[in-house]
Short mmCIF file of C-alpha atoms in Angstrom, two decimals:
data_model
loop_
_atom_site.label_atom_id
_atom_site.label_comp_id
_atom_site.label_asym_id
_atom_site.label_seq_id
_atom_site.Cartn_x
_atom_site.Cartn_y
_atom_site.Cartn_z
CA MET A 1 134.39 92.53 117.03
CA GLU A 2 136.62 95.67 116.98
CA PRO A 3 134.41 98.78 118.15
CA LEU A 4 134.08 101.32 115.31
CA ILE A 5 135.77 105.51 116.32
CA ILE A 6 134.57 108.55 115.59
CA ALA A 7 136.41 111.10 115.35
CA THR A 8 135.45 114.68 116.50
CA ARG A 9 136.29 118.18 117.75
CA GLU A 10 135.39 118.62 121.15
CA SER A 11 133.31 121.33 121.27
CA PRO A 12 129.91 120.97 123.27
CA LEU A 13 128.62 121.55 119.38
CA ALA A 14 131.29 119.02 117.78
CA LEU A 15 130.06 116.59 120.39
CA TRP A 16 126.68 116.82 119.96
CA GLN A 17 127.10 116.18 115.87
CA ALA A 18 128.88 113.01 117.24
CA GLU A 19 126.82 111.31 119.28
CA HIS A 20 124.21 112.56 117.26
CA VAL A 21 125.96 110.17 114.62
CA ARG A 22 126.77 107.82 117.06
CA GLY A 23 122.94 107.02 118.19
CA ARG A 24 121.41 106.73 114.17
CA LEU A 25 124.57 104.43 113.34
CA GLN A 26 123.74 101.79 116.63
CA ALA A 27 120.11 102.34 115.78
CA LEU A 28 120.61 100.60 112.29
CA TRP A 29 123.86 98.43 113.79
CA PRO A 30 122.67 97.35 117.05
CA GLN A 31 124.92 94.75 117.04
CA GLU A 32 127.76 96.92 116.78
CA ARG A 33 129.52 98.74 118.79
CA VAL A 34 130.25 102.44 118.35
CA GLU A 35 133.11 104.89 120.02
CA ILE A 36 134.16 108.79 120.60
CA LEU A 37 137.58 109.51 119.94
CA GLY A 38 137.68 113.27 120.78
CA MET A 39 140.21 115.64 120.05
CA THR A 40 141.83 119.52 119.87
CA THR A 41 142.28 120.79 116.65
CA ARG A 42 144.47 123.47 115.92
CA GLY A 43 141.07 125.55 114.87
CA ASP A 44 140.04 125.38 117.84
CA GLN A 45 143.27 126.16 119.95
CA ILE A 46 144.06 129.65 117.82
CA LEU A 47 141.92 132.31 118.96
CA ASP A 48 142.81 135.38 118.25
CA ARG A 49 142.89 135.26 115.02
CA ASP A 50 141.30 135.25 111.81
CA LEU A 51 140.90 131.63 110.37
CA SER A 52 141.61 132.78 107.01
CA LYS A 53 145.30 134.45 108.21
CA VAL A 54 145.81 131.00 109.53
CA GLY A 55 145.32 128.44 107.25
CA GLY A 56 141.09 128.10 107.21
CA LYS A 57 138.87 125.86 108.38
CA GLY A 58 140.56 123.37 107.30
CA LEU A 59 142.18 123.44 110.91
CA PHE A 60 139.46 121.54 112.19
CA VAL A 61 139.75 118.72 110.26
CA LYS A 62 143.14 117.83 109.67
CA GLU A 63 143.65 116.23 113.34
CA LEU A 64 140.99 114.12 113.00
CA GLU A 65 142.14 113.06 109.33
CA ALA A 66 145.85 112.04 110.47
CA ALA A 67 143.78 109.67 113.21
CA LEU A 68 141.90 108.87 109.90
CA LEU A 69 144.34 107.59 108.02
CA ASP A 70 146.50 106.19 112.03
CA GLY A 71 144.24 103.82 112.36
CA ARG A 72 142.71 105.84 116.11
CA ALA A 73 139.33 105.93 113.56
CA GLN A 74 137.33 104.60 111.42
CA ILE A 75 135.28 107.65 109.84
CA ALA A 76 134.98 111.34 111.40
CA VAL A 77 131.75 113.75 111.84
CA HIS A 78 132.45 117.32 110.71
CA SER A 79 129.96 120.17 109.97
CA LEU A 80 130.29 120.35 106.00
CA LYS A 81 131.16 123.84 105.98
CA ASP A 82 134.48 123.34 108.12
CA VAL A 83 134.90 120.51 105.20
CA PRO A 84 137.47 122.24 102.53
CA MET A 85 136.51 122.22 98.78
CA GLU A 86 139.03 119.66 97.79
CA LEU A 87 139.76 116.36 99.42
CA ALA A 88 142.95 114.55 99.67
CA PRO A 89 142.70 111.73 97.14
CA GLU A 90 142.99 109.73 100.96
CA PHE A 91 139.74 110.23 101.54
CA HIS A 92 136.09 110.18 100.45
CA LEU A 93 133.25 111.88 101.94
CA ALA A 94 130.57 109.01 102.22
CA ALA A 95 127.44 110.41 103.63
CA ILE A 96 125.95 113.87 103.62
CA THR A 97 123.18 113.93 106.60
CA GLU A 98 120.02 115.63 106.27
CA ARG A 99 120.34 119.10 106.70
CA GLU A 100 119.28 121.18 109.31
CA ASP A 101 117.95 125.17 109.27
CA PRO A 102 120.12 126.31 107.13
CA ARG A 103 120.26 129.87 108.22
CA ASP A 104 121.96 132.46 110.12
CA CYS A 105 120.25 134.11 113.12
CA VAL A 106 120.87 136.92 115.26
CA VAL A 107 121.64 136.07 119.28
CA SER A 108 121.33 139.67 121.41
CA LEU A 109 120.45 140.72 124.83
CA ARG A 110 118.20 143.23 124.09
CA PHE A 111 117.30 143.79 120.68
CA ARG A 112 115.21 141.61 119.23
CA SER A 113 116.63 142.48 115.18
CA LEU A 114 119.42 143.64 113.11
CA ALA A 115 116.61 146.63 112.10
CA GLU A 116 116.29 147.38 115.76
CA LEU A 117 120.57 147.71 116.49
CA PRO A 118 121.12 151.36 116.93
CA ASP A 119 123.49 153.25 114.75
CA GLY A 120 127.45 151.82 115.65
CA ALA A 121 126.33 148.67 117.41
CA ARG A 122 128.86 146.54 117.54
CA VAL A 123 127.86 143.04 115.62
CA GLY A 124 130.32 139.74 116.64
CA THR A 125 130.83 137.39 114.04
CA SER A 126 133.63 135.25 112.76
CA SER A 127 132.43 134.72 109.22
CA LEU A 128 133.78 136.84 106.50
CA ARG A 129 130.86 135.59 104.62
CA ARG A 130 128.08 137.50 107.36
CA GLU A 131 130.57 140.29 107.29
CA LEU A 132 130.47 141.25 103.61
CA LEU A 133 126.86 140.41 103.93
CA LEU A 134 126.36 142.66 106.95
CA ARG A 135 127.96 145.41 105.63
CA SER A 136 125.96 146.04 102.39
CA ARG A 137 122.82 145.60 104.20
CA TYR A 138 123.70 147.03 107.02
CA PRO A 139 126.50 149.39 106.41
CA ARG A 140 125.96 151.40 109.51
CA LEU A 141 126.67 148.62 111.67
CA GLN A 142 130.17 147.55 112.98
CA VAL A 143 131.53 144.71 112.65
CA VAL A 144 133.83 142.76 114.88
CA PRO A 145 135.36 139.35 115.18
CA VAL A 146 134.63 136.99 117.15
CA ARG A 147 135.90 133.23 117.78
CA GLY A 148 135.68 130.23 119.98
CA ASN A 149 133.37 127.44 119.90
CA VAL A 150 128.93 128.26 121.02
CA GLY A 151 129.49 128.84 124.35
CA THR A 152 132.66 131.08 124.47
CA ARG A 153 130.58 134.14 122.05
CA LEU A 154 127.57 134.25 124.34
CA ALA A 155 129.76 134.29 126.92
CA LYS A 156 131.62 137.78 125.63
CA LEU A 157 128.16 138.75 124.20
CA GLU A 158 126.57 138.56 127.74
CA ARG A 159 129.98 140.66 129.93
CA GLY A 160 128.87 142.78 127.05
CA GLU A 161 131.15 143.14 124.55
CA PHE A 162 129.48 142.79 121.61
CA ASP A 163 125.80 143.68 121.09
CA ALA A 164 124.35 140.84 118.97
CA LEU A 165 126.50 137.59 117.46
CA LEU A 166 125.57 136.43 113.86
CA MET A 167 124.97 133.06 114.42
CA ALA A 168 124.02 129.44 112.60
CA ALA A 169 120.80 129.19 113.53
CA ALA A 170 121.47 125.24 113.28
CA GLY A 171 124.41 124.68 116.30
CA LEU A 172 122.08 126.55 118.54
CA LYS A 173 119.65 124.46 117.78
CA ARG A 174 121.27 121.05 118.43
CA LEU A 175 122.77 122.43 121.86
CA GLY A 176 118.97 122.80 123.21
CA LEU A 177 119.63 126.98 122.73
CA ALA A 178 117.33 127.73 120.24
CA GLY A 179 115.48 129.86 122.85
CA ARG A 180 118.48 132.86 122.42
CA ILE A 181 117.78 133.59 119.22
CA SER A 182 116.60 136.80 118.10
CA GLU A 183 115.66 136.92 115.10
CA ILE A 184 116.28 134.21 111.53
CA LEU A 185 117.73 135.75 109.40
CA PRO A 186 115.55 134.35 105.80
CA THR A 187 117.57 133.03 102.96
CA ALA A 188 117.04 135.92 100.91
CA GLN A 189 118.67 139.05 102.74
CA PHE A 190 120.94 136.31 104.59
CA LEU A 191 122.38 133.46 102.35
CA PRO A 192 123.88 131.09 103.73
CA ALA A 193 127.68 129.26 103.73
CA PRO A 194 127.89 126.04 101.37
CA GLY A 195 126.86 123.07 103.55
CA GLN A 196 125.91 125.36 106.43
CA GLY A 197 123.10 123.35 108.50
CA ALA A 198 124.61 119.88 107.09
CA LEU A 199 127.06 117.67 108.58
CA ALA A 200 129.72 115.20 106.60
CA ILE A 201 130.98 111.36 107.42
CA GLU A 202 134.66 111.57 106.34
CA VAL A 203 136.23 107.84 105.57
CA ARG A 204 139.43 106.48 104.18
CA ALA A 205 138.89 106.41 100.49
CA GLN A 206 139.70 102.54 101.23
CA ALA A 207 138.20 102.15 104.29
CA GLN A 208 134.71 100.50 101.18
CA GLY A 209 133.41 98.61 104.43
CA VAL A 210 133.14 101.16 106.75
CA ALA A 211 131.60 103.52 103.92
CA GLN A 212 129.59 101.22 103.12
CA ARG A 213 127.80 101.00 106.09
CA VAL A 214 127.57 104.84 106.77
CA ALA A 215 126.64 105.44 103.42
CA ALA A 216 123.15 105.06 104.98
CA LEU A 217 122.89 108.02 106.81
CA ASP A 218 123.57 109.99 103.44
CA ASP A 219 120.98 112.33 101.52
CA PRO A 220 120.58 112.61 98.06
CA ALA A 221 119.03 115.82 98.15
CA THR A 222 121.40 117.44 100.62
CA ARG A 223 124.39 115.83 98.94
CA ALA A 224 122.91 117.20 95.57
CA ALA A 225 122.50 120.74 96.96
CA THR A 226 125.60 121.54 98.87
CA GLY A 227 127.42 119.62 96.06
CA ALA A 228 126.70 123.05 93.59
CA GLU A 229 127.18 125.14 96.78
CA ARG A 230 130.62 123.12 96.81
CA ALA A 231 130.92 123.21 93.45
CA VAL A 232 130.68 127.03 93.18
CA SER A 233 132.94 128.20 96.03
CA ARG A 234 135.44 125.51 94.34
CA GLY A 235 135.11 127.67 91.44
CA LEU A 236 136.10 131.37 92.73
CA GLY A 237 138.99 129.79 94.96
CA GLY A 238 137.69 127.45 97.45
CA ASN A 239 138.66 129.02 101.02
CA CYS A 240 138.01 131.38 103.67
CA ASP A 241 139.79 133.83 101.85
CA VAL A 242 137.15 134.44 99.68
CA PRO A 243 133.71 135.62 101.39
CA LEU A 244 131.23 133.72 99.69
CA ALA A 245 127.45 132.50 100.11
CA ALA A 246 125.92 130.02 97.81
CA TYR A 247 122.75 127.77 98.62
CA ALA A 248 120.66 125.48 96.03
CA GLU A 249 116.72 124.31 97.54
CA VAL A 250 115.28 121.27 96.83
CA GLU A 251 112.20 121.90 94.60
CA GLY A 252 110.89 118.96 93.43
CA GLU A 253 113.78 117.34 90.93
CA ASP A 254 115.39 120.37 90.61
CA LEU A 255 117.21 122.68 92.16
CA VAL A 256 117.48 126.15 93.01
CA LEU A 257 120.69 127.98 93.50
CA ARG A 258 121.65 131.58 94.42
CA ALA A 259 124.60 133.16 95.62
CA CYS A 260 127.12 136.05 96.38
CA VAL A 261 130.20 137.40 96.74
CA GLY A 262 132.34 140.61 96.71
CA ASP A 263 134.39 142.52 99.17
CA HIS A 264 133.18 141.47 102.82
CA ARG A 265 135.72 145.68 103.40
CA THR A 266 132.86 147.71 101.73
CA GLY A 267 129.89 145.15 100.99
CA GLU A 268 130.49 145.03 97.58
CA ASN A 269 129.09 142.22 95.76
CA VAL A 270 127.86 140.16 92.57
CA ALA A 271 124.87 137.57 92.92
CA ALA A 272 123.68 135.17 90.29
CA HIS A 273 121.02 131.92 90.59
CA GLY A 274 120.16 129.54 88.41
CA ARG A 275 118.24 126.14 88.07
CA ALA A 276 118.73 122.88 87.04
CA ARG A 277 117.75 119.02 87.71
CA TRP A 278 119.72 117.26 90.46
CA VAL A 279 121.74 115.55 88.50
CA ASP A 280 123.26 118.52 87.00
CA ASN A 281 124.09 119.83 90.29
CA GLU A 282 127.63 120.87 89.41
CA ALA A 283 126.96 122.13 85.67
CA LEU A 284 124.88 124.55 87.35
CA ALA A 285 127.23 124.97 89.61
CA ALA A 286 129.74 125.96 86.49
CA ASP A 287 126.54 128.52 85.42
CA VAL A 288 126.27 130.39 88.57
CA VAL A 289 129.73 130.93 88.53
CA ALA A 290 130.60 132.12 85.09
CA GLN A 291 127.27 134.62 85.68
CA LEU A 292 129.71 135.82 88.80
CA LYS A 293 132.36 136.10 87.20
CA ASN A 294 131.22 137.75 84.68
CA ALA A 295 129.45 140.69 86.53
CA GLY A 296 132.77 141.06 88.19
CA ALA A 297 133.55 138.47 90.84
CA LEU A 298 137.21 138.43 90.18
CA ARG A 299 137.64 142.21 90.15
CA LEU A 300 136.05 142.15 93.53
CA LEU A 301 139.00 139.44 94.28
CA ARG A 302 141.48 140.38 92.67
CA TYR A 303 141.01 144.12 94.87
CA MET A 304 141.04 142.35 98.04
CA ALA A 305 143.73 139.75 97.38
CA ARG A 306 145.76 142.90 96.46
CA ALA A 307 144.56 144.98 100.00
CA ALA A 308 145.40 142.59 101.66
CA ASP A 309 149.06 142.02 100.46
CA THR A 310 149.70 145.23 101.61
CA GLN A 311 147.98 145.32 105.07
CA THR A 312 150.24 144.39 108.05
CA PRO A 313 149.58 140.71 108.62
CA HIS A 314 148.35 139.72 112.66
CA ALA A 315 150.65 139.74 115.10
#
């Protein structure tokens, strides 16, 4: 029998995620060989510019999708928050696994929390969403862009380039680095990104047999919640140029969805929330998007777009 091959980025976190999925698949299908194909994506190679300026987080996905199309791999494992909000028709998310901790966290060598950081402290993040929330709640702090995988960013912190980093708690926990976390940021203060903490397993749309096997790893609650979050993102532009937070919590058969969007340079933002049954997650998202637009989201986004057009492009 031909092996089932998983395409993945070669960062330590991505490889952990692929190994995790391989272990779960082999537990379900012990007679099947599952192998890993590590790949370096353009998103991994371009470290001197903001992702939003060079094609967005889809740069982490395109090479893996090419491997699916040409047969080098049958499935690709991604962090769901890196998956574009609109998939090409050739592809399908066959499974979204049960969510790990969706929250953001602070990592610092000298300070236990954002509140302890002195005025002007340098906080590193690669996320426009985190920059927005940080400027909104802690305008006295200095936000500094940082790129690279988890280890690269931690090394920059240790060299003294930053006083603290804002990162995803799930990634640190998966890598056995939970002890590096100084503060977990509650979602009431720092709403996560759409899909944060969940893994997505992508297949070719025509590969129905592969999709059926992988579907055993799908978590319906996580799919419903992240589906609502991603629908909010699609409703407001759906790319990493938009500083957007969206997070849905499962309460019984209901979803409680909260979202905010704003100007990451000033911290100005608008927020919205709603509740609906799981099965109505798309309608719930549409209602929250409508609330955001009524509150002025499109004005903020248009203002940012005009300002970006007048800025000198990155070299």
